[in-house]
Tab-separated table of C-alpha atoms in Angstrom:
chain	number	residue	atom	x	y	z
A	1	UNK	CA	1.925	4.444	19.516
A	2	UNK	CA	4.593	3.403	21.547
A	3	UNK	CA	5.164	0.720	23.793
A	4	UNK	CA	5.108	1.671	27.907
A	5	UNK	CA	4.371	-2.034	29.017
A	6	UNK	CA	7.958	-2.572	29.517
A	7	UNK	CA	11.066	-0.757	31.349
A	8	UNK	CA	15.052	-1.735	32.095
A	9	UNK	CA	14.913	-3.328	35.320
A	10	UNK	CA	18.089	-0.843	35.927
A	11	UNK	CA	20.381	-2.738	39.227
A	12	UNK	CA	19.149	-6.321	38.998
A	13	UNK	CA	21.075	-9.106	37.026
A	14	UNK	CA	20.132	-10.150	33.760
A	15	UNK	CA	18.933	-13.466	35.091
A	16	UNK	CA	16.368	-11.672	37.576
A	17	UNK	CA	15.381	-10.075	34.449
A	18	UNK	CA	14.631	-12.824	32.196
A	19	UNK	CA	12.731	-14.039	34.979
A	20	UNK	CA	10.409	-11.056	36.028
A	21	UNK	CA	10.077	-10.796	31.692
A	22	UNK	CA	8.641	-14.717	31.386
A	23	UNK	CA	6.214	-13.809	34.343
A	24	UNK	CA	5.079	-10.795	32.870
A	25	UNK	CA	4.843	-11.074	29.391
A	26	UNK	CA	1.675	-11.030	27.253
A	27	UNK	CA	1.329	-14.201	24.992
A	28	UNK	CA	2.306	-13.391	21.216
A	29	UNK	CA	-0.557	-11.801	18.955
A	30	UNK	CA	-1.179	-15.530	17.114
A	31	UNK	CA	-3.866	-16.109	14.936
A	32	UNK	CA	-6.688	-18.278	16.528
A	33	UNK	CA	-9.951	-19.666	15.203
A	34	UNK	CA	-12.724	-16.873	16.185
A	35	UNK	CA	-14.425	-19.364	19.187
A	36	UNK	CA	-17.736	-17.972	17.932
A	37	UNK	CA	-17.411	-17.687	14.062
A	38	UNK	CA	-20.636	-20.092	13.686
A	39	UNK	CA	-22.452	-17.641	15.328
A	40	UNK	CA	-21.363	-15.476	11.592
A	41	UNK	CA	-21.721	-18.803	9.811
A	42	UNK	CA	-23.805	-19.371	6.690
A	43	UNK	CA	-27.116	-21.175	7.644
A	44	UNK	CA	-27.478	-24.765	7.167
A	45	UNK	CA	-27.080	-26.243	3.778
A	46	UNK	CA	-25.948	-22.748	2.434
A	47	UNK	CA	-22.662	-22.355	1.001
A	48	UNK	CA	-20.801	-20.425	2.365
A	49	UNK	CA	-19.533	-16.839	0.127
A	50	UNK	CA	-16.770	-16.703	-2.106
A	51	UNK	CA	-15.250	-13.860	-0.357
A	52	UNK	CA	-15.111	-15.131	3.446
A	53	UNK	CA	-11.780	-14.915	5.216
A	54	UNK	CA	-10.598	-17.116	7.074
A	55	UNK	CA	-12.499	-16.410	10.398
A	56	UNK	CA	-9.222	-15.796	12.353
A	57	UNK	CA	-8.530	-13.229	15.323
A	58	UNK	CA	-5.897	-11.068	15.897
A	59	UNK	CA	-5.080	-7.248	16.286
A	60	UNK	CA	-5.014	-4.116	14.773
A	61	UNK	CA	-1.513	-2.855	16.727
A	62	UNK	CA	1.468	-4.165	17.695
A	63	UNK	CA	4.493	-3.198	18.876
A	64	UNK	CA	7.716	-4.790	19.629
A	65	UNK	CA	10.968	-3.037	21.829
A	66	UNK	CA	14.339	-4.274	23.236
A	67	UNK	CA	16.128	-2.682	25.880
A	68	UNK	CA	19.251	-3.247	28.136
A	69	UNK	CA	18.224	-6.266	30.132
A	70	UNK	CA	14.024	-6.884	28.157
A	71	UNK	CA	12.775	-7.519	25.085
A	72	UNK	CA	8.718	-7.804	24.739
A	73	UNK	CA	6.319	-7.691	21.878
A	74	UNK	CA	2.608	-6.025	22.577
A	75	UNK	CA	-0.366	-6.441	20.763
A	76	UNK	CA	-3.875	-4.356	20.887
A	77	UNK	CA	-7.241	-4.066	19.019
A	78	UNK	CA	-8.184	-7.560	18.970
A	79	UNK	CA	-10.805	-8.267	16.463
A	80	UNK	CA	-12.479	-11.347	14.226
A	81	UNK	CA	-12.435	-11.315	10.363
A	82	UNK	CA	-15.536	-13.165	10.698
A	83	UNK	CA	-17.303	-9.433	12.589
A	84	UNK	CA	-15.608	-8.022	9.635
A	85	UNK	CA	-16.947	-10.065	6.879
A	86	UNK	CA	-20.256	-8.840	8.463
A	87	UNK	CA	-19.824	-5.359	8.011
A	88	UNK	CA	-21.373	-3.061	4.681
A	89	UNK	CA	-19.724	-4.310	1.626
A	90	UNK	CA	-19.874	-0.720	0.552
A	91	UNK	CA	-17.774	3.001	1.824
A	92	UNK	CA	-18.328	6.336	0.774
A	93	UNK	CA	-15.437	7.701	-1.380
A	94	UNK	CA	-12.592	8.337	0.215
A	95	UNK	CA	-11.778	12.250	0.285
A	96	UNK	CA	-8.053	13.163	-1.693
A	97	UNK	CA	-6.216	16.316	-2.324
A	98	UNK	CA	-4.360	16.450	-5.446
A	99	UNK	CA	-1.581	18.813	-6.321
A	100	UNK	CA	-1.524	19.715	-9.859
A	101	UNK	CA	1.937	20.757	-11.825
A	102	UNK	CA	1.065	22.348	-15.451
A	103	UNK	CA	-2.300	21.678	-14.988
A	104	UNK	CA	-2.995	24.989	-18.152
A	105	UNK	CA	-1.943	21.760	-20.352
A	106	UNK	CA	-5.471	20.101	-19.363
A	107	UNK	CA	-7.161	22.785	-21.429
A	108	UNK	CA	-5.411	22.723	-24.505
A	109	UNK	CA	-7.414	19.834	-26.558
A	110	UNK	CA	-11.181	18.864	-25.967
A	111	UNK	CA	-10.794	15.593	-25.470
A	112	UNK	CA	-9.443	12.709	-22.860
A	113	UNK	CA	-8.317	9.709	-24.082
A	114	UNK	CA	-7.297	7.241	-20.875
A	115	UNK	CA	-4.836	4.660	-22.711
A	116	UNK	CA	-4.537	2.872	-18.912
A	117	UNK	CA	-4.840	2.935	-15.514
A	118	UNK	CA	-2.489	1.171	-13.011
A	119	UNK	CA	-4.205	-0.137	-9.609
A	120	UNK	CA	-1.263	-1.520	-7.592
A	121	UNK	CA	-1.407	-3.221	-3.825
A	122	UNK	CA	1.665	-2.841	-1.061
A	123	UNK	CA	2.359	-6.408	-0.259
A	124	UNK	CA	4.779	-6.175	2.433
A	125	UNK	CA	6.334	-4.188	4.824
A	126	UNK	CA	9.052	-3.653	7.502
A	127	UNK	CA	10.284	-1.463	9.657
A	128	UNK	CA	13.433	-1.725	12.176
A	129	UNK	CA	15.101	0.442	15.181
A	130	UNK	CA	18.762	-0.117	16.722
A	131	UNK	CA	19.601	0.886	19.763
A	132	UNK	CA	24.020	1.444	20.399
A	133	UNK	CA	24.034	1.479	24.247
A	134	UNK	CA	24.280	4.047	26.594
A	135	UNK	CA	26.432	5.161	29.307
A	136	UNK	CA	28.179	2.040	30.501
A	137	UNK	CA	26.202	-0.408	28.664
A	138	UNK	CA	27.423	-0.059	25.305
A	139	UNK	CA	25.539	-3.519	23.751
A	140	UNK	CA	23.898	-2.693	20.886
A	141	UNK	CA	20.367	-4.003	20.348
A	142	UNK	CA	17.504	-4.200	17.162
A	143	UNK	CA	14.116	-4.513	16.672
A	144	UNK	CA	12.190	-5.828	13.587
A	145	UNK	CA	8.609	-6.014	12.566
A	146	UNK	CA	7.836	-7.587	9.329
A	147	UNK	CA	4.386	-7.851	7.818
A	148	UNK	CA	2.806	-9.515	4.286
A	149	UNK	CA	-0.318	-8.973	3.138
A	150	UNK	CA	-2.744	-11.862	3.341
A	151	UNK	CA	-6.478	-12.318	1.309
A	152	UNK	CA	-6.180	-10.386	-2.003
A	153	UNK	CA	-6.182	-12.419	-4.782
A	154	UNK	CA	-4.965	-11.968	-8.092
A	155	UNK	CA	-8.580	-12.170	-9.331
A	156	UNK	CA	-10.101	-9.740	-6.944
A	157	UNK	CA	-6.891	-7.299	-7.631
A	158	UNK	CA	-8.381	-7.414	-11.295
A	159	UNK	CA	-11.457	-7.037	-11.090
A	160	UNK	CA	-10.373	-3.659	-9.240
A	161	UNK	CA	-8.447	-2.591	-11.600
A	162	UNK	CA	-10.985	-3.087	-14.658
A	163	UNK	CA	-13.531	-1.219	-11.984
A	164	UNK	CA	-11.156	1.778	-11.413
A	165	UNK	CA	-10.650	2.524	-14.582
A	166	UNK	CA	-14.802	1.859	-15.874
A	167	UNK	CA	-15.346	4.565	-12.744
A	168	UNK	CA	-12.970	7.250	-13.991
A	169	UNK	CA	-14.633	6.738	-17.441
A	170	UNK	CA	-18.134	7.155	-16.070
A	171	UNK	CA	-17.250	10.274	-13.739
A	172	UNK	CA	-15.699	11.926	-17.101
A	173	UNK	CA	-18.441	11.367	-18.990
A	174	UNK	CA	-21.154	12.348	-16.030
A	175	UNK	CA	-19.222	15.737	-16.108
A	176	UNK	CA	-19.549	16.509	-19.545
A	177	UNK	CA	-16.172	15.408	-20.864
A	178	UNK	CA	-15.788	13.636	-24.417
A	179	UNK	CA	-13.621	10.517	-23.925
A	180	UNK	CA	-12.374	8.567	-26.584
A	181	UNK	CA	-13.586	5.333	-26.901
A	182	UNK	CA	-11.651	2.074	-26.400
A	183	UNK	CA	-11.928	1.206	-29.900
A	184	UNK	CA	-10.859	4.710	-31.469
A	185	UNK	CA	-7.544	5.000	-29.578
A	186	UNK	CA	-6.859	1.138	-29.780
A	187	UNK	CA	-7.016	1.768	-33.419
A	188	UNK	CA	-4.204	4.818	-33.541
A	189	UNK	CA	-1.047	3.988	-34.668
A	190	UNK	CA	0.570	5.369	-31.851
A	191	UNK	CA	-1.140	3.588	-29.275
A	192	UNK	CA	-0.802	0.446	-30.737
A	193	UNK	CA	3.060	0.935	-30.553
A	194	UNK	CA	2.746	1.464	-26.899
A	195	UNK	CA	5.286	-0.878	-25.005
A	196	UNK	CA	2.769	-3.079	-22.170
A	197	UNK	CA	4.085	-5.164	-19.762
A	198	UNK	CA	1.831	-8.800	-20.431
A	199	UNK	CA	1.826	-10.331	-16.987
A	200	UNK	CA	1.181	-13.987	-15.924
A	201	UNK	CA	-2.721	-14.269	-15.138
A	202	UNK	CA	-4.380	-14.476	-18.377
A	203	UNK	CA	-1.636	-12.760	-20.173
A	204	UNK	CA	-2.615	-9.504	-18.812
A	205	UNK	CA	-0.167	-6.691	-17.462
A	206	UNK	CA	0.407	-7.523	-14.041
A	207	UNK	CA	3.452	-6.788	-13.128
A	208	UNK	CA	4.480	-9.096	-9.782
A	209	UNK	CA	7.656	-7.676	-7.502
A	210	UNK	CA	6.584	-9.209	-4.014
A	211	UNK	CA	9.989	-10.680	-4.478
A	212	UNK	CA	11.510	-7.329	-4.775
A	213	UNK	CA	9.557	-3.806	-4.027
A	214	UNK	CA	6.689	-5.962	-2.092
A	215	UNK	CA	3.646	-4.337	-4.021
A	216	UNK	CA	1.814	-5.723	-6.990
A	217	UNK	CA	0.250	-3.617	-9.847
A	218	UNK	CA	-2.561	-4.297	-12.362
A	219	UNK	CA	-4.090	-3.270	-15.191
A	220	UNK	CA	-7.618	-3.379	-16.529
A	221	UNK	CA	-7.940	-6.963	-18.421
A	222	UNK	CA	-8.568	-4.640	-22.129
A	223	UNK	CA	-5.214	-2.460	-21.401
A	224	UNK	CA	-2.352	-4.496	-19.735
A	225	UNK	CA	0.077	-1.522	-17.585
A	226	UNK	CA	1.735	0.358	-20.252
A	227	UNK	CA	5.813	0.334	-19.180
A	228	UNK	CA	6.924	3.608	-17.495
A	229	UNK	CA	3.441	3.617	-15.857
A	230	UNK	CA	3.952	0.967	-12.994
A	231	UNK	CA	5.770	3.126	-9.984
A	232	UNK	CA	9.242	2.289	-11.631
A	233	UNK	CA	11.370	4.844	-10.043
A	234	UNK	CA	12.441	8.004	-12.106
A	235	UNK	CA	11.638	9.587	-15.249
A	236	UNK	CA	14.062	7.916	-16.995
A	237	UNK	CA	11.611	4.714	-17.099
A	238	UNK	CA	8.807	6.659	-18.779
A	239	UNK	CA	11.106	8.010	-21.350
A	240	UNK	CA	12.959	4.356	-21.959
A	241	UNK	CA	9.568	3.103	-22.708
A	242	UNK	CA	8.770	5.668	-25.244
A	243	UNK	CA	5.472	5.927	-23.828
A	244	UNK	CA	5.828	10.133	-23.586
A	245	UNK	CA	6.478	10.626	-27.205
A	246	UNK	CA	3.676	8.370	-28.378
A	247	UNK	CA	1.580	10.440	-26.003
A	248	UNK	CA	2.763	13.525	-27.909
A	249	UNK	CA	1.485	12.123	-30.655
A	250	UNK	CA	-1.662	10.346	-29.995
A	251	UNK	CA	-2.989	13.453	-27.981
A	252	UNK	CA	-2.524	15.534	-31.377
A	253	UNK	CA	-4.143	12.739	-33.628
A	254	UNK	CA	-6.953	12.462	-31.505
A	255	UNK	CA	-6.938	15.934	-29.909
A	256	UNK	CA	-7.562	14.128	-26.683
A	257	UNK	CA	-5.641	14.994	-23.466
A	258	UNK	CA	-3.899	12.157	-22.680
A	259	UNK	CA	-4.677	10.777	-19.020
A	260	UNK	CA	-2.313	7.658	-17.334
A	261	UNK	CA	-3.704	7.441	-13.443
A	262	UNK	CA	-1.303	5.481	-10.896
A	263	UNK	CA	-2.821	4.959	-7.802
A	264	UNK	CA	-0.854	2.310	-4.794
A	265	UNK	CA	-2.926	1.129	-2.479
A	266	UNK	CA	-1.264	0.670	1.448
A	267	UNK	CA	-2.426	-1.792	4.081
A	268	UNK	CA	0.251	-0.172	7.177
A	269	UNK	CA	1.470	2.351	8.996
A	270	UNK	CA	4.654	1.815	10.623
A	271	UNK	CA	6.949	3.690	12.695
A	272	UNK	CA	10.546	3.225	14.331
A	273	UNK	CA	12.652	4.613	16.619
A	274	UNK	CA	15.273	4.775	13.771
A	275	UNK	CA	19.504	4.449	14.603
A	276	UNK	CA	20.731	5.563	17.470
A	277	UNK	CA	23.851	5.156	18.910
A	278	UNK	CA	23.577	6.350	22.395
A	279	UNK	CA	20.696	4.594	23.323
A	280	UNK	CA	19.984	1.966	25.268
A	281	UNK	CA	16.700	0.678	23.869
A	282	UNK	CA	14.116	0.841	20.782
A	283	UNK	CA	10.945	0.280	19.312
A	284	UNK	CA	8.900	-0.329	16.574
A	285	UNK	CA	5.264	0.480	15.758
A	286	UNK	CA	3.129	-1.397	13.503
A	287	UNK	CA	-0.951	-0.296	12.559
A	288	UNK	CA	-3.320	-1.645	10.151
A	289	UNK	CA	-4.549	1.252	8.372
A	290	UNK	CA	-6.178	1.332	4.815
A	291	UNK	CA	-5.350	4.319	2.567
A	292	UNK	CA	-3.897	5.954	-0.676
A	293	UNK	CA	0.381	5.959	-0.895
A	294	UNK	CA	1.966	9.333	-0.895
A	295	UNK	CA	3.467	7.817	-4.531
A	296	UNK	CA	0.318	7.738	-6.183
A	297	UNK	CA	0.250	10.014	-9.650
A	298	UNK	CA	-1.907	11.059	-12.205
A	299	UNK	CA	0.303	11.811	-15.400
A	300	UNK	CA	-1.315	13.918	-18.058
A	301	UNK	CA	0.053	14.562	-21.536
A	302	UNK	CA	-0.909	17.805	-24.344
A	303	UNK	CA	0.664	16.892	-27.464
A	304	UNK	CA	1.118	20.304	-29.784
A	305	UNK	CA	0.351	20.123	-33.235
A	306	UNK	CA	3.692	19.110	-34.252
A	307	UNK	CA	3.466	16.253	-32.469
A	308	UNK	CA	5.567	17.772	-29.222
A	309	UNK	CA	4.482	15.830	-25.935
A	310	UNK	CA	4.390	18.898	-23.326
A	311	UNK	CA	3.639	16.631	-19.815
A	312	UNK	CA	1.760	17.807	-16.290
A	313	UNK	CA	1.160	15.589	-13.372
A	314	UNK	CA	-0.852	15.261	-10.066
A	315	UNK	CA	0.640	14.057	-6.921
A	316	UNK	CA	-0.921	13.835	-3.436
A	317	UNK	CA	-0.132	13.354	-0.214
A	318	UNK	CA	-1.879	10.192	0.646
A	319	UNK	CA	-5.262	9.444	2.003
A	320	UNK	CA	-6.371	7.327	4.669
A	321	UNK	CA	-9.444	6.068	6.698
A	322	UNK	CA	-9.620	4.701	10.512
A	323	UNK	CA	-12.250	2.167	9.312
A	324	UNK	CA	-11.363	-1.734	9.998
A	325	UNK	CA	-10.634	-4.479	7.867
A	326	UNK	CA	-7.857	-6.880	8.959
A	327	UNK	CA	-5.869	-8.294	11.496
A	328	UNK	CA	-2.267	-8.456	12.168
A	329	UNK	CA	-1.319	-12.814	13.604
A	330	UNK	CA	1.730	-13.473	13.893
A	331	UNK	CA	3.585	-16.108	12.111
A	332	UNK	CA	6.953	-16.676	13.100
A	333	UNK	CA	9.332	-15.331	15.992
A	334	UNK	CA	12.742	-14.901	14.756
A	335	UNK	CA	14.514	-13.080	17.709
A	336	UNK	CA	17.870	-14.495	18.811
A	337	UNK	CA	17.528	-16.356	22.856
A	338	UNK	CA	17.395	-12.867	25.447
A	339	UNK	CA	19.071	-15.474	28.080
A	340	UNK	CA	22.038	-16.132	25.734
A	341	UNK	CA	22.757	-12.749	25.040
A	342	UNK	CA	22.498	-11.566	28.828
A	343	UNK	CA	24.385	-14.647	29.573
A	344	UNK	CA	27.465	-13.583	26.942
A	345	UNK	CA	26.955	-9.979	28.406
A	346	UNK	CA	27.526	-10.900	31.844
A	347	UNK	CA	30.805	-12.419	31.268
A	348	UNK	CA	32.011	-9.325	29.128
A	349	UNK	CA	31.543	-10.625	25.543
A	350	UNK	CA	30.013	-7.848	23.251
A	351	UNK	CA	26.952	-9.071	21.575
A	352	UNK	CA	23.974	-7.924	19.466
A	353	UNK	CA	20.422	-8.751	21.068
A	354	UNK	CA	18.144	-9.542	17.520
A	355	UNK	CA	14.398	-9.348	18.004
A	356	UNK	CA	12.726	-9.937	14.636
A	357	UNK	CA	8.732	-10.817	14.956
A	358	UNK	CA	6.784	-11.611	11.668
A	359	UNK	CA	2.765	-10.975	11.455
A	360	UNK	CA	0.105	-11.717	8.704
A	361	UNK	CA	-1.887	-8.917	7.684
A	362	UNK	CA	-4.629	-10.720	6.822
A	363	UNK	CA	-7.824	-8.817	5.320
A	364	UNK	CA	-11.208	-9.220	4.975
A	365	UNK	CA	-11.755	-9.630	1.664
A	366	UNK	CA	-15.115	-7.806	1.060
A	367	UNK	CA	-14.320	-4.945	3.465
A	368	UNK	CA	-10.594	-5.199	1.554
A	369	UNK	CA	-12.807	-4.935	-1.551
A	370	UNK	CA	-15.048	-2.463	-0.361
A	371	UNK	CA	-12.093	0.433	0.765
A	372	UNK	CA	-10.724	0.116	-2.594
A	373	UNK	CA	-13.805	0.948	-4.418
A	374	UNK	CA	-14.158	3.748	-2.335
A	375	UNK	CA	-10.019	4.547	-2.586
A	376	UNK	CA	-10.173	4.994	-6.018
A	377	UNK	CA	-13.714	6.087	-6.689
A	378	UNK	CA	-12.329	9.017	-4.044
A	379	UNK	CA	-9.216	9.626	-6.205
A	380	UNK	CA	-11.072	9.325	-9.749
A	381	UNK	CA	-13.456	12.301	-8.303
A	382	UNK	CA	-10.269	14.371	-7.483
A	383	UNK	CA	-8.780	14.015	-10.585
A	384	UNK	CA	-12.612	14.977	-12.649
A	385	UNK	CA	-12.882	18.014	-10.179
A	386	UNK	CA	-9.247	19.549	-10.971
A	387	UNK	CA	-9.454	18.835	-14.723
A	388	UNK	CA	-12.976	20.755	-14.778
A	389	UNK	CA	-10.998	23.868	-12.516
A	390	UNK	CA	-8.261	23.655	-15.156
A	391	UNK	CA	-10.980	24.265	-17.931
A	392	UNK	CA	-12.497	26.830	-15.737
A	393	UNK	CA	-15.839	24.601	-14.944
């Protein structure tokens, strides 16, 4: 989407333009209390259910864009998290492509053994455009959208992960496939030297970088994330954790195929205008939309009977569904003053116009809840369909 509300008012003064902008202007995409939520309310004297949101409107799209002599924010989609908390609780699972790399590997031992499963959120996002001038008006000019994720517990993010990896487990076994049992491979030696991250809820591996990479990853309660195995970045991080060897190992002890799913979970869709220098405006795009990230992986180990660790992966290319369950408020409005920077402009002083607009993405947590299931449940069945191809099933 991009935004067509607003255009350089080319030949008038930046003062005109200021003006004509305040008249014209849609009011920011705030948050407000849903004016008929207790039509969605619990009865009387019920309480009301653990996971209600907070009842808030907002949209689904926004936009912002800077120009020579405008700067303007647009919103669209407005909708109530208390409609959404209305909606089915359940979704059918989400169809995924996987693209398998060795995948002869997956028929080289009977069994699978599934020593974790990481179930990790996006928590944030951003996305920016500059704009260098053009022609005569060489003032440059930037845009900013920000977003954070708002409604997901820690607790719910758990209980997601222990789900994701019970559904693999069953889909296996309702194919046919041996797996090896949580008490078997808890008991081999090279399991138990496995490296795990051991997180701060309950001591179980959740590994928390919304101060850094803005996502958040779990593992099921029983098998904290196993290091190498949380979307760190390169192969160097599975091999520093020793986790590929042990693999090697474990998959010829137990003749077991060794499974470790990864799947990131996205909330957004943004797009930019990106850098340009001979341009005299941009824009950014920002939509709530519910899917599978492109980094998701399924890594799959066949350890030979000398204990060699021969590896194969799955990757995809993401998965997404139109259906609803947030809104985007915003939260804070961080742009520098348009009349200043006209003002300095008209004068002849160079200066950068900064608009920088921050939203909540704020779900719905049992429609949130209710996408994942069918996220993963969806990426589980991809993985169960190309191991039985790879066996020639």
């Amino acid at each position: 989407m991009r935004l067509t509300a607003f255009r350089p008012l080319w030949g008038q003064t930046a003062l005109a333009a200021t003006a004509v902008l305040a008249l014209s202007l849609p009011a920011p995409a705030l948050g407000q209390a849903d004016p008929f939520g207790a039509l969605y309310a619990p009865a009387p004297g019920a309480a009301p259910a653990k996971d209600a949101s907070s009842g808030r409107t907002g949209a689904t799209s926004v936009s912002g864009a800077v120009g020579r002599s405008y700067a303007g924010a647009d919103a669209s989609g407005q909708v109530s998290l208390a409609q959404l908390d209305m909606m089915p609780d359940n979704a059918p699972p989400l169809p995924v492509a996987l693209q398998g790399h060795s995948t002869r590997y997956l028929a080289n031992r009977p069994k699978i053994v599934i020593p974790g499963y990481t179930l990790a959120f996006v928590q944030g996002a951003s996305a920016s455009a500059f704009g260098g001038g053009a022609g005569l008006d060489t003032n440059q000019r930037r845009t900013q959208i920000a977003t954070r994720l708002v409604g997901l517990t820690d607790a719910m993010a758990q209980d997601m992960a222990d789900a994701a990896y019970a559904d693999l487990v069953a889909q296996l076994e309702a194919a046919g496939f041996e797996v090896v049992d949580l008490a078997t491979f808890q008991a081999s030696e090279q399991m138990r030297g496995l490296s795990r991250y051991d997180g701060p809820v309950g001591g179980q591996g959740i590994i928390d970088s919304r101060a850094t990479k803005a996502w958040v990853a779990y593992g099921p309660r029983a098998l904290p994330i196993i290091k190498g195995h949380a979307f760190e970045t390169g192969m160097g991080a599975v091999a520093a954790s020793g986790a590929l060897l042990r693999f090697g190992r474990a998959s010829r002890d137990l003749d077991a195929i060794v499974l470790s799913p990864r799947v990131l979970l996205d909330y957004i869709d943004m797009e930019s205008t990106g850098r340009r220098t001979y341009s005299g405006s941009a824009s950014v795009d920002a939509d709530l939309r519910f899917g599978i990230n492109p980094t998701s992986k399924v890594d799959f180990v066949w350890g030979n009977n000398s204990g060699g660790a021969m590896p194969g992966w799955f990757t995809t290319k993401g998965a997404f569904t139109p259906q609803p369950f947030g809104i985007l408020a915003q939260t804070a409005d961080r742009s520098d003053s348009i009349a200043t920077h006209n003002a300095l402009v008209s004068i002849g002083f160079g200066s950068v116009y900064r608009q920088s607009l921050v939203y909540d993405a704020e779900v719905s947590p049992k429609r949130y809840a209710a996408l994942s299931r069918a996220a993963f449940q969806g990426f589980n069945a991809a993985l169960v369909a190309e191991i039985r191809r790879a066996r020639g099933q």
